[in-house]
Coordinates of N, CA, C and O in Angstrom, one line a residue:
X1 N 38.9 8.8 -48.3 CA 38.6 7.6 -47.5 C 38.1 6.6 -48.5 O 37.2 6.7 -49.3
X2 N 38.7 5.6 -48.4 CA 38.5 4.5 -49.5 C 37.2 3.5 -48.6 O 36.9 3.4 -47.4
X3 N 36.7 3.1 -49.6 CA 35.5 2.1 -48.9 C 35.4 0.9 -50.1 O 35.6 1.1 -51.3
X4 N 34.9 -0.8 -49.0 CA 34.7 -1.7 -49.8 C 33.5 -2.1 -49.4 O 33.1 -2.0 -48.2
X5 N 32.4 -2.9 -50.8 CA 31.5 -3.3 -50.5 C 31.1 -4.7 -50.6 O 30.0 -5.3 -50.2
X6 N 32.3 -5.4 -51.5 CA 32.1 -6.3 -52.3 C 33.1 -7.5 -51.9 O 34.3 -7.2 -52.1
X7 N 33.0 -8.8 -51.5 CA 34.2 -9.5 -51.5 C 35.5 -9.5 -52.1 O 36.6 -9.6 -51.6
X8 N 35.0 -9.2 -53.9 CA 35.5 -9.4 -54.7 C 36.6 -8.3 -54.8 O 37.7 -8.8 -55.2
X9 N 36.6 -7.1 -54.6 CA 37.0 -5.3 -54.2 C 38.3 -5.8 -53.0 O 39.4 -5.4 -52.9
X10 N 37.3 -7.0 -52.0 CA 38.3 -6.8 -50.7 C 39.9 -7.7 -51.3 O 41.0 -7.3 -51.3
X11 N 39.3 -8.8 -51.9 CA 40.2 -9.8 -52.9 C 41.5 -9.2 -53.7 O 42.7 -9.4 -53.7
X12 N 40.7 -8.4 -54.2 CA 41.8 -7.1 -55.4 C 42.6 -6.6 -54.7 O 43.8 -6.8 -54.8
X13 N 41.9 -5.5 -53.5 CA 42.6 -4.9 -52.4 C 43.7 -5.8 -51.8 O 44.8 -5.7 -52.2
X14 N 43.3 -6.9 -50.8 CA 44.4 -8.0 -50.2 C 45.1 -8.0 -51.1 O 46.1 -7.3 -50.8
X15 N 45.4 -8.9 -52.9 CA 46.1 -8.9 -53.4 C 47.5 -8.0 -53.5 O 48.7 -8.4 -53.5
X16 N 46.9 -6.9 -53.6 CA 47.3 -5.3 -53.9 C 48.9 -5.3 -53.1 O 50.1 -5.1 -53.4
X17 N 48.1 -5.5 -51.8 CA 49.1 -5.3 -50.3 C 49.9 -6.5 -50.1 O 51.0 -6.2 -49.8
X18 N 49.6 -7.6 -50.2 CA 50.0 -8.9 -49.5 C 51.3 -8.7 -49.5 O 51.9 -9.4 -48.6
X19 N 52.0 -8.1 -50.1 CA 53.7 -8.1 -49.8 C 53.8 -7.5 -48.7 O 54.3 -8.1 -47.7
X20 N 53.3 -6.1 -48.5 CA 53.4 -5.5 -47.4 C 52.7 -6.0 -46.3 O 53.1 -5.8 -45.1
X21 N 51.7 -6.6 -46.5 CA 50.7 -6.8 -44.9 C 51.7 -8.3 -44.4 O 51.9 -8.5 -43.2
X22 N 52.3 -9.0 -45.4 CA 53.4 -10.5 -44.9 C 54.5 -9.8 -44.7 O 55.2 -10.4 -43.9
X23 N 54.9 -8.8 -45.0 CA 56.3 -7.7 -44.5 C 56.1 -7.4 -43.1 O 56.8 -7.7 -42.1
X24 N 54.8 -6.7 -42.9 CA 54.6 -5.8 -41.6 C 54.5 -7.2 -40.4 O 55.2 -7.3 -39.4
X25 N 53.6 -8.1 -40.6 CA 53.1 -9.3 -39.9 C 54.8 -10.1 -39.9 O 54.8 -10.9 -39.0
X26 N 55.7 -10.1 -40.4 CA 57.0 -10.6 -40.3 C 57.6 -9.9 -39.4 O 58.3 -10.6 -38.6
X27 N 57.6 -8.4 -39.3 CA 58.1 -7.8 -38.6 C 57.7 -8.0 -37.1 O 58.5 -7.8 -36.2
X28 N 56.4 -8.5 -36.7 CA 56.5 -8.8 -35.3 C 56.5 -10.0 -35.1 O 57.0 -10.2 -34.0
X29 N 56.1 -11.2 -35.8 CA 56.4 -12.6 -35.4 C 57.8 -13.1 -35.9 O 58.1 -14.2 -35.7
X30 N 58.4 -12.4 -36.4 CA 60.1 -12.8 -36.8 C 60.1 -14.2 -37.6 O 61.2 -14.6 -37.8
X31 N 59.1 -15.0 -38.1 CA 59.1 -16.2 -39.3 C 57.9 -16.0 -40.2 O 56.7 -15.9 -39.9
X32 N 58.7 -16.0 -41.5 CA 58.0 -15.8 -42.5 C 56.8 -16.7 -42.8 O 55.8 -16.3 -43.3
X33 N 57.0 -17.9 -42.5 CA 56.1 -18.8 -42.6 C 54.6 -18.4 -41.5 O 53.4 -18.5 -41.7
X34 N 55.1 -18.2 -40.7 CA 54.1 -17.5 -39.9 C 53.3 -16.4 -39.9 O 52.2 -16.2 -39.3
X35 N 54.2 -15.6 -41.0 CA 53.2 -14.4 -41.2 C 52.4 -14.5 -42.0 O 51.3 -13.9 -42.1
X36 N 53.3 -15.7 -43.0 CA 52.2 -16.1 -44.3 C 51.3 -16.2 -43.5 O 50.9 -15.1 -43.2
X37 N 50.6 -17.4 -42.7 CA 49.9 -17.7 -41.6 C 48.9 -16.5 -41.4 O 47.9 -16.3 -42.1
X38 N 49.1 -15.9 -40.7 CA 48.6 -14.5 -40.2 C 48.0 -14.0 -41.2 O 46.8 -13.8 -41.1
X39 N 48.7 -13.8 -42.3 CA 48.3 -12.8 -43.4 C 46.6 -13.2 -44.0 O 45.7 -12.5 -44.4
X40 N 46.6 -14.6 -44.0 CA 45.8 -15.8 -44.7 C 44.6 -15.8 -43.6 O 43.4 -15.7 -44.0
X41 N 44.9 -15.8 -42.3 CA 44.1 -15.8 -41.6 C 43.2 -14.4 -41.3 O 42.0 -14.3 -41.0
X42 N 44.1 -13.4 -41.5 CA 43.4 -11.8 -41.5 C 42.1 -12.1 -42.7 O 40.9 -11.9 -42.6
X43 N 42.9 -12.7 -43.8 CA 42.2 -12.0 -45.5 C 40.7 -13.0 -44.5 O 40.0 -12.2 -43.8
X44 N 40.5 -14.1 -44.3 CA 40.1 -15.2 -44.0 C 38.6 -14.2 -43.1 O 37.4 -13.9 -43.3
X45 N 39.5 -14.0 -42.2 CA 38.9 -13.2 -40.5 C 37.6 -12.2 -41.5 O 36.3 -12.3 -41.5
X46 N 38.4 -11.3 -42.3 CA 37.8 -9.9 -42.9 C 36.8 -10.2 -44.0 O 36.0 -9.4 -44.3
X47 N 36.7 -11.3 -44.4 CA 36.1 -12.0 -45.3 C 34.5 -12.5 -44.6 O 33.3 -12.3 -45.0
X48 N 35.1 -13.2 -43.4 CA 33.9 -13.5 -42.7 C 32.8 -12.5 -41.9 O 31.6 -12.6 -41.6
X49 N 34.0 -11.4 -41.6 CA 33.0 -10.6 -41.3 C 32.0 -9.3 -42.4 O 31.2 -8.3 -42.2
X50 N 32.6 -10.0 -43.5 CA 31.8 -8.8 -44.3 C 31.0 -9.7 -45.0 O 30.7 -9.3 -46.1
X51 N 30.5 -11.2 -44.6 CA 29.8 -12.1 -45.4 C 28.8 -11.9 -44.4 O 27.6 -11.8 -44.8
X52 N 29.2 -11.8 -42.7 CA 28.0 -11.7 -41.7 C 27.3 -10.2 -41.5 O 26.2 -10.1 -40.9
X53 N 27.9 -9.2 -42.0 CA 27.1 -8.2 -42.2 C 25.4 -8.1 -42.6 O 25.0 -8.2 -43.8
X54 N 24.7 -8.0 -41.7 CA 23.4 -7.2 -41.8 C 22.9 -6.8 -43.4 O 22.4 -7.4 -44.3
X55 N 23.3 -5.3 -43.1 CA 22.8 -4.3 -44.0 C 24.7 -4.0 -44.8 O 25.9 -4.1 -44.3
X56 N 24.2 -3.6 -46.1 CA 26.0 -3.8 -47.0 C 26.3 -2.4 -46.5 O 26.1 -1.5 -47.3
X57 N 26.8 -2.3 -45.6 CA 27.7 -1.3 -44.9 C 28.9 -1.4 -45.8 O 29.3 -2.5 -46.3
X58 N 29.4 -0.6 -45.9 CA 30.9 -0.5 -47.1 C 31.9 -0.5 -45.6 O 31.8 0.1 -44.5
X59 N 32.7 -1.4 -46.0 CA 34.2 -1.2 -44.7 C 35.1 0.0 -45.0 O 35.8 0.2 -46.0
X60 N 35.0 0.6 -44.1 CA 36.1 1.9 -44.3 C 37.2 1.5 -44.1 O 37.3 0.3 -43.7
X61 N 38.2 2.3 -44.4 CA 39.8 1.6 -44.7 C 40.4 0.6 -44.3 O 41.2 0.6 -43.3
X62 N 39.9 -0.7 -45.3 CA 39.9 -1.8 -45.4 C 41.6 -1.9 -45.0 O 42.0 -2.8 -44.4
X63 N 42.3 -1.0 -45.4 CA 44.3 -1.4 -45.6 C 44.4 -0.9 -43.7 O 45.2 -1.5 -43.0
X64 N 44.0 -0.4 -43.5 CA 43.8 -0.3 -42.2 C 43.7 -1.4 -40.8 O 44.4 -1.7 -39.8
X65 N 42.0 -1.8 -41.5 CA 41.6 -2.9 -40.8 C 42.7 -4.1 -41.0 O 43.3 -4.7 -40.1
X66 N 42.9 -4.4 -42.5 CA 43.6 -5.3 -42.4 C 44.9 -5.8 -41.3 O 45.1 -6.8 -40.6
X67 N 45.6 -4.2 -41.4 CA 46.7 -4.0 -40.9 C 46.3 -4.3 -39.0 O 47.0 -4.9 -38.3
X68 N 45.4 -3.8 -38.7 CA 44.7 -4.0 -37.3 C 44.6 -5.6 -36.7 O 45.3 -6.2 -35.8
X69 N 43.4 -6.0 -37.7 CA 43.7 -8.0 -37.3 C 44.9 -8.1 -37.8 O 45.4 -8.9 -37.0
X70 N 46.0 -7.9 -38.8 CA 47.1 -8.6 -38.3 C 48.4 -8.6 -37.3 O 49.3 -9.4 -37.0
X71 N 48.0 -7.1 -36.8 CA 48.8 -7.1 -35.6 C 48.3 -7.9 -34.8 O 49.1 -8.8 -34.5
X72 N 46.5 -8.1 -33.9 CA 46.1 -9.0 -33.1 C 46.5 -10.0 -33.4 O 46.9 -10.7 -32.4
X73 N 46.5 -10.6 -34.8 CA 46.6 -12.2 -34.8 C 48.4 -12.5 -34.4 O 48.9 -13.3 -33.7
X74 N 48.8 -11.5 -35.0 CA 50.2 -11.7 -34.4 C 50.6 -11.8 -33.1 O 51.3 -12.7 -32.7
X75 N 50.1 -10.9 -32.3 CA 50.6 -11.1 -30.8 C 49.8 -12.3 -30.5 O 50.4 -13.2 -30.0
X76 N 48.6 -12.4 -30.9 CA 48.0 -14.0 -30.4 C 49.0 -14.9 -30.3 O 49.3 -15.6 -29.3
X77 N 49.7 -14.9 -31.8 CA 50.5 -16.0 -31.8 C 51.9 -16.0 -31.4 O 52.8 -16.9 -31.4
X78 N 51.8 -14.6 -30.9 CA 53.4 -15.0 -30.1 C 53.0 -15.2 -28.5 O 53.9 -15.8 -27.8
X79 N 52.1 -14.9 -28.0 CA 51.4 -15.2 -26.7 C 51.3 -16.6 -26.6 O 51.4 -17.2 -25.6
X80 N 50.9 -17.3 -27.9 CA 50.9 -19.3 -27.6 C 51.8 -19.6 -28.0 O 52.0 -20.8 -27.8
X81 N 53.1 -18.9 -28.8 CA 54.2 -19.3 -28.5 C 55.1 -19.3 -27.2 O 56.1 -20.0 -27.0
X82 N 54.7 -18.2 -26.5 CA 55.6 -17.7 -25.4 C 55.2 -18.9 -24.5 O 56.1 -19.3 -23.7
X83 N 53.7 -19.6 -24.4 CA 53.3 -20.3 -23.5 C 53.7 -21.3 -23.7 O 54.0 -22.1 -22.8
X84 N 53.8 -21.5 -25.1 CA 54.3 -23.2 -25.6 C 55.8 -23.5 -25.7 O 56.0 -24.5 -26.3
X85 N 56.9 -22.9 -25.0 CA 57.7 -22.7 -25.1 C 58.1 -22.7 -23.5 O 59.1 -23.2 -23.1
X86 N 57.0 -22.0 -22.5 CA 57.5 -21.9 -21.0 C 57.2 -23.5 -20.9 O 57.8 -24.1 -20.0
X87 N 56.6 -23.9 -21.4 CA 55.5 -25.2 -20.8 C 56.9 -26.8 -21.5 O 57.1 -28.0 -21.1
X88 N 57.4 -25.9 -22.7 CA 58.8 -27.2 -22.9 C 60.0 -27.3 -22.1 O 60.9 -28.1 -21.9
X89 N 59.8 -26.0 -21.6 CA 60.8 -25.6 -20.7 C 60.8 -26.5 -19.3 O 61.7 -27.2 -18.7
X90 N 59.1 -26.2 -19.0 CA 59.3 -27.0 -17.7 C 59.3 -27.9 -17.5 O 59.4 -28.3 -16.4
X91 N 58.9 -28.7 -18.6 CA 58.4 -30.1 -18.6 C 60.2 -30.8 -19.4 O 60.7 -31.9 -19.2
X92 N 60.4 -29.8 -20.0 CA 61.7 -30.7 -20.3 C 61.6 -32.1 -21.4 O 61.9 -33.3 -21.3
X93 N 61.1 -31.6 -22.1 CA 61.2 -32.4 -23.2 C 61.4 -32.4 -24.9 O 60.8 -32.7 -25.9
X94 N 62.8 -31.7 -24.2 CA 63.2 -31.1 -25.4 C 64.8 -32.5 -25.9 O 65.8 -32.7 -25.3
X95 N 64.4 -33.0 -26.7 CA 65.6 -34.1 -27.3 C 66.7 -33.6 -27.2 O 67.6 -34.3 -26.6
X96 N 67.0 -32.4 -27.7 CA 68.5 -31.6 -27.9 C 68.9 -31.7 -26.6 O 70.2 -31.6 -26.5
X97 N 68.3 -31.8 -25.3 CA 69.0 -31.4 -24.6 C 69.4 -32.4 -23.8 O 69.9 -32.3 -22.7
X98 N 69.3 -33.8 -24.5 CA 69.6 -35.2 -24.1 C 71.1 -35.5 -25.5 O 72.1 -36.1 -25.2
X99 N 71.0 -35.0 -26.5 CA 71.9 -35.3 -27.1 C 71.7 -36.7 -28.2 O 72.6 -37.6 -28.1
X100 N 70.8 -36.9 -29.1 CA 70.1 -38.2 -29.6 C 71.5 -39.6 -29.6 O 71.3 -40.8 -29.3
X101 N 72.9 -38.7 -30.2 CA 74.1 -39.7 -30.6 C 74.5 -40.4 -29.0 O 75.1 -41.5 -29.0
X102 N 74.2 -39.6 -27.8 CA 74.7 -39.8 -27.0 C 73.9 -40.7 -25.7 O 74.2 -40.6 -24.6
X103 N 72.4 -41.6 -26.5 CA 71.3 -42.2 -26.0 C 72.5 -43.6 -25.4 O 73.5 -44.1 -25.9
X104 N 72.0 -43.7 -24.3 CA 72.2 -45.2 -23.5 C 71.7 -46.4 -24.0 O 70.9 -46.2 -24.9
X105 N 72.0 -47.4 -23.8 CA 70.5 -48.7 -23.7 C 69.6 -48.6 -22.5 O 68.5 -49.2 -22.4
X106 N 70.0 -47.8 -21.7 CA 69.4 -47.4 -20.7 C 68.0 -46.6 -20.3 O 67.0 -46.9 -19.8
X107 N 68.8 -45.1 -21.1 CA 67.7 -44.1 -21.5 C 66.9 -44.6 -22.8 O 65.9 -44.0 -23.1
X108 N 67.4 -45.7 -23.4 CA 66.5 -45.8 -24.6 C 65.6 -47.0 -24.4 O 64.6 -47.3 -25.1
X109 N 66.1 -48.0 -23.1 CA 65.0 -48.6 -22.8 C 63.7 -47.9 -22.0 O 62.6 -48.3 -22.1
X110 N 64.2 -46.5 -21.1 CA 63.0 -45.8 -20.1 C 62.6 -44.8 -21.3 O 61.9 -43.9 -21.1
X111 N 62.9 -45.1 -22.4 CA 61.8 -44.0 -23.3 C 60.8 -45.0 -24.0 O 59.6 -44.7 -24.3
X112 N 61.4 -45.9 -24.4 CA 60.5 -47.1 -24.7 C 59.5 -47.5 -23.7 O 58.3 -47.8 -23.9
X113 N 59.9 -47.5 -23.0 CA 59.0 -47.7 -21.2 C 57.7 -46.4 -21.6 O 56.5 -46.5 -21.9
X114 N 58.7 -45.2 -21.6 CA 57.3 -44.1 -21.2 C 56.6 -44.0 -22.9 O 55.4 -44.2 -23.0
X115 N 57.1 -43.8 -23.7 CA 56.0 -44.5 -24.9 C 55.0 -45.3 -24.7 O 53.8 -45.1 -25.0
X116 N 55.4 -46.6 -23.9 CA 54.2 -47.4 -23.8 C 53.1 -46.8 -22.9 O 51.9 -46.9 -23.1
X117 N 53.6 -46.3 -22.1 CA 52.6 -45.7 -20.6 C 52.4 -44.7 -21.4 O 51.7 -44.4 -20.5
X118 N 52.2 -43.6 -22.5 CA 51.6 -42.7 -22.8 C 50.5 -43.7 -23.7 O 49.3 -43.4 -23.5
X119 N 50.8 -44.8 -24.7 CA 50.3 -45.4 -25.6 C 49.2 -45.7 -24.2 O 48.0 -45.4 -24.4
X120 N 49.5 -46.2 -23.3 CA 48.5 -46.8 -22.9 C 47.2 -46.3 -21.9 O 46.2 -46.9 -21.4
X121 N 47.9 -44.7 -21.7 CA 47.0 -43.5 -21.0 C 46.2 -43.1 -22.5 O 45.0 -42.9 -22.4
X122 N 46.6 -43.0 -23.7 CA 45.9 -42.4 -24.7 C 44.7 -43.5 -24.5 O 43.5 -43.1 -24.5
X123 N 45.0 -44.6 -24.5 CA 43.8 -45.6 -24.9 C 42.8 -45.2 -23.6 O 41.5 -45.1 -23.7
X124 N 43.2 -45.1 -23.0 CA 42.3 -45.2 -21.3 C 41.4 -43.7 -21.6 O 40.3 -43.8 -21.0
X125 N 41.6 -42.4 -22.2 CA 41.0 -41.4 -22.9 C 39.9 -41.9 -23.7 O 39.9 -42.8 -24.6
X126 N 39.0 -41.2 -23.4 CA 37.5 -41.0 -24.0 C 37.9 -40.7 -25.7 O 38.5 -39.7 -26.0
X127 N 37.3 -41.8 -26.6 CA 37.6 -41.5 -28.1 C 37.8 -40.0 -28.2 O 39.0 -39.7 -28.3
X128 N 36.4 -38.8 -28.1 CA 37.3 -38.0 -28.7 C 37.7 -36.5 -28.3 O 37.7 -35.5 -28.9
X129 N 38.0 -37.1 -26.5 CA 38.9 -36.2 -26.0 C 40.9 -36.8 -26.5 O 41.9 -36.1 -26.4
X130 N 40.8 -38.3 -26.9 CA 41.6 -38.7 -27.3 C 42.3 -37.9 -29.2 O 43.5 -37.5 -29.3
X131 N 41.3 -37.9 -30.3 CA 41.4 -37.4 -31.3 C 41.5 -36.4 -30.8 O 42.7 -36.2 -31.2
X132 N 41.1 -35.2 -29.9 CA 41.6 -34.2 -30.0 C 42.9 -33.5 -29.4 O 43.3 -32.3 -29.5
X133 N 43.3 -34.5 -28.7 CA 44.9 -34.4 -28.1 C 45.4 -34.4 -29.5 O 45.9 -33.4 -30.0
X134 N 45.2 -35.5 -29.9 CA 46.2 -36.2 -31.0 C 45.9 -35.4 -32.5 O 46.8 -35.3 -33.4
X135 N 44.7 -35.0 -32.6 CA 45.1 -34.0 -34.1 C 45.6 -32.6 -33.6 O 45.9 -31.8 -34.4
X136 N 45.8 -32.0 -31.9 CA 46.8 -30.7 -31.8 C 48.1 -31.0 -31.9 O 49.0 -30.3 -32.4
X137 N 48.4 -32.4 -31.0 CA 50.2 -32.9 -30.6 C 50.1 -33.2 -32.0 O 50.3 -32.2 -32.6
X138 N 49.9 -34.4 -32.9 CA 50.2 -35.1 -33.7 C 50.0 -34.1 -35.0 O 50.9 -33.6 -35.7
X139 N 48.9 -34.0 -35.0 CA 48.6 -33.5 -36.4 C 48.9 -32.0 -36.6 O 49.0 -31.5 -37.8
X140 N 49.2 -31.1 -35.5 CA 49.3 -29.7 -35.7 C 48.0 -28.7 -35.8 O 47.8 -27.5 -35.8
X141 N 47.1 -29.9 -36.0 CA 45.8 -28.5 -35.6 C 45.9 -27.3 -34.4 O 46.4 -27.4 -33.3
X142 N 45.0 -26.2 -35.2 CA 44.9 -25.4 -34.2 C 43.7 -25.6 -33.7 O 42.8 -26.0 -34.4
X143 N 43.5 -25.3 -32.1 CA 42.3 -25.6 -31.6 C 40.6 -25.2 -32.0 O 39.5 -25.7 -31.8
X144 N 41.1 -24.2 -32.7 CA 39.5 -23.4 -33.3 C 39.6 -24.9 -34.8 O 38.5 -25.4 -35.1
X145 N 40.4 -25.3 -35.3 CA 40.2 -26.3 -36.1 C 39.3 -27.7 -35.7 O 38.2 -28.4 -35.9
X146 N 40.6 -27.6 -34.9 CA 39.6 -28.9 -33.5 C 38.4 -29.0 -33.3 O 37.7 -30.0 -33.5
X147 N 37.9 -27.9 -32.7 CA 36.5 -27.4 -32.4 C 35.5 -27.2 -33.4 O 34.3 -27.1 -33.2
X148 N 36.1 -27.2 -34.7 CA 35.1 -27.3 -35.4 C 34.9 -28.5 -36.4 O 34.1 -28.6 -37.3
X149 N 35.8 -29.5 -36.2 CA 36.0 -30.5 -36.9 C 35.1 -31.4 -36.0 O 34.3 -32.2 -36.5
X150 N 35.3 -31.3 -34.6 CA 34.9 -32.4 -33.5 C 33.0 -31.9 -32.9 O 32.2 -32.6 -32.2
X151 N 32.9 -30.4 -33.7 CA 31.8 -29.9 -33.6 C 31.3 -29.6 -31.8 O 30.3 -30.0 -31.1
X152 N 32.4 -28.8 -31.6 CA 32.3 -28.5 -30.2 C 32.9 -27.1 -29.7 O 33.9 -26.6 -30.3
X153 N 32.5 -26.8 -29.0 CA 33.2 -25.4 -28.8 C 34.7 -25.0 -28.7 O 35.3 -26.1 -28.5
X154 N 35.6 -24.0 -28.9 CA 36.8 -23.6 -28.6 C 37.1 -24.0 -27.5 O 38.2 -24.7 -27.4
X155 N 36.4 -23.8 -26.3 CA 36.7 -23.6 -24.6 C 36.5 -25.3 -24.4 O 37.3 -25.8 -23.6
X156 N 35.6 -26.2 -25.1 CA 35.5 -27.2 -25.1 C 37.0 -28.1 -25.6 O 37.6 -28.8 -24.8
X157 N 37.3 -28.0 -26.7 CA 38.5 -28.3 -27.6 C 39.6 -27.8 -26.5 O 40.3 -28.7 -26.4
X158 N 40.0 -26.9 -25.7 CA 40.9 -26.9 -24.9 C 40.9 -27.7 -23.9 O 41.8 -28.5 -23.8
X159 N 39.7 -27.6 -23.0 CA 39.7 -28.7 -22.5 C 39.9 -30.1 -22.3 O 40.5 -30.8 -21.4
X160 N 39.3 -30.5 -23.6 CA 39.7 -31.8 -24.0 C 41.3 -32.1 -23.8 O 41.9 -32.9 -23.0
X161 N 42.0 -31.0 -24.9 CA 43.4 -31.5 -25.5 C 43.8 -31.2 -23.7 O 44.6 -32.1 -23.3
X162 N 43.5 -30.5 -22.8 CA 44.3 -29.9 -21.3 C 44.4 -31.0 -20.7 O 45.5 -31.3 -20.1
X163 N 43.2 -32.0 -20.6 CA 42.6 -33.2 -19.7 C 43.6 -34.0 -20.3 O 44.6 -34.4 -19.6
X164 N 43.4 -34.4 -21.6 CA 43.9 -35.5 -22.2 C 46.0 -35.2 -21.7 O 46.7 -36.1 -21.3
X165 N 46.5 -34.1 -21.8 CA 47.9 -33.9 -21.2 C 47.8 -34.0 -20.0 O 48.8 -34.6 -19.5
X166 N 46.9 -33.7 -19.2 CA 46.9 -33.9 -17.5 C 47.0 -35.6 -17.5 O 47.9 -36.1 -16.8
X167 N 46.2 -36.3 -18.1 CA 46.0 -37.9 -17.7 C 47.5 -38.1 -18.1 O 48.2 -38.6 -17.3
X168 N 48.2 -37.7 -19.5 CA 49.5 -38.6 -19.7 C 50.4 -38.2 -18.4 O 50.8 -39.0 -17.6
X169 N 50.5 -37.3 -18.4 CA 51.3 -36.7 -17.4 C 51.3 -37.3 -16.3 O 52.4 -37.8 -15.9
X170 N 50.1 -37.2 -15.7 CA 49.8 -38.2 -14.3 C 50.1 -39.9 -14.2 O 50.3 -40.6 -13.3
X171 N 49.9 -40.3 -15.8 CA 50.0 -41.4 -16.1 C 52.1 -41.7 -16.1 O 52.9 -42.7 -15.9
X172 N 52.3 -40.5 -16.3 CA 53.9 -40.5 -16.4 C 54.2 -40.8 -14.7 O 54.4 -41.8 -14.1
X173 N 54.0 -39.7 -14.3 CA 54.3 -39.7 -12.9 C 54.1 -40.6 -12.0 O 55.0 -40.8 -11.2
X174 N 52.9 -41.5 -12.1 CA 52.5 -42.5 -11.6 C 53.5 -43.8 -12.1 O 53.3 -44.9 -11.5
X175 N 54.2 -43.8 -12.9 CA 55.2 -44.8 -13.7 C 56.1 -44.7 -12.6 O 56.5 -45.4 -11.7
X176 N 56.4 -43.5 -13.0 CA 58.0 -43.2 -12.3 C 58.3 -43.5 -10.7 O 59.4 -44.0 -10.3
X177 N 57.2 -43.2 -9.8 CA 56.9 -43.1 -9.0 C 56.6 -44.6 -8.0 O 56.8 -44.9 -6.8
X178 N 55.8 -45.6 -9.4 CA 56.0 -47.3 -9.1 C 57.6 -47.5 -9.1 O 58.2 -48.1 -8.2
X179 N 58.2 -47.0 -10.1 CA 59.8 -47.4 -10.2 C 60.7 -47.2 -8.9 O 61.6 -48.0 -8.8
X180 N 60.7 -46.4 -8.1 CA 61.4 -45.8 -7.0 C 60.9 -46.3 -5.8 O 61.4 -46.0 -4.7

């Protein structure tokens, strides 16, 4: 039974593995870029919990553990993929499925239209339930980033970014709805 006590031990170890722990983490999220992700976020996770340690408890089979958070982090992230994918589905706003070569002046005047009406539901958003729509849509943050950038909770940071899609949304509907 191998044991680590030292950051520096866990560093060496991660090193050691990283082909394999971004192999195994590939193997269930199917993109490499993603596992990188995972892999980075494990060393990351394991790191912090052996800086918040109490008393220097040595971590027992560290290739283990590792191997452990990166299965969780993986299904996490196929679970907000699965969601973020039902949610384009239903909403339908997927470009490909309009065909970009094959835009109207029509369809390209009602997207210029709903552009404006989202431009103008963002402004009508509280500053920074606003930033935090806009650095998850725009910028790609993840919400634990959000939350700590905006200095507010996780459950908070969802909120925000949920509210701030609920107003465009309703702000959409309410467009469409003047038009008919």
């Amino acid at each position: 039974m191998s044991t680590i006590v030292h950051q520096h031990d866990l560093l060496q170890l991660f090193m050691l593995h990283r082909k394999e722990l971004v192999g195994y983490a590939n193997s269930i999220v199917g993109e490499r870029h993603t596992a990188e992700d995972v892999v980075q976020d494990a060393y990351f996770r394991v790191i912090g919990v052996e800086s918040r340690k109490q008393n220097n408890v040595p971590l027992e089979e560290p290739v283990g553990y590792l191997y452990q958070i990166i299965r969780n982090l993986c299904l996490d992230s196929l679970r907000k993929k699965t969601r973020e994918n039902a949610y384009m589905q239903d909403e339908d706003f997927s470009l490909s499925s309009h065909g970009l070569e094959q835009v109207s002046p029509e369809q390209h005047a009602g997207a210029r239209q709903e552009l404006s009406v989202l431009h103008v539901a963002l402004n009508e958003l509280p500053e920074r339930t606003r930033l935090a729509f806009e650095l998850h849509r725009f910028s790609g943050l993840k919400l634990a980033d959000i939350a700590s950038q905006l200095n507010v909770s996780l459950g908070t940071a969802h909120a925000m970014v949920a509210s701030a899609l609920d107003h465009c949304k309703a702000s959409l509907k309410k467009q469409t709805e003047y038009e008919i």
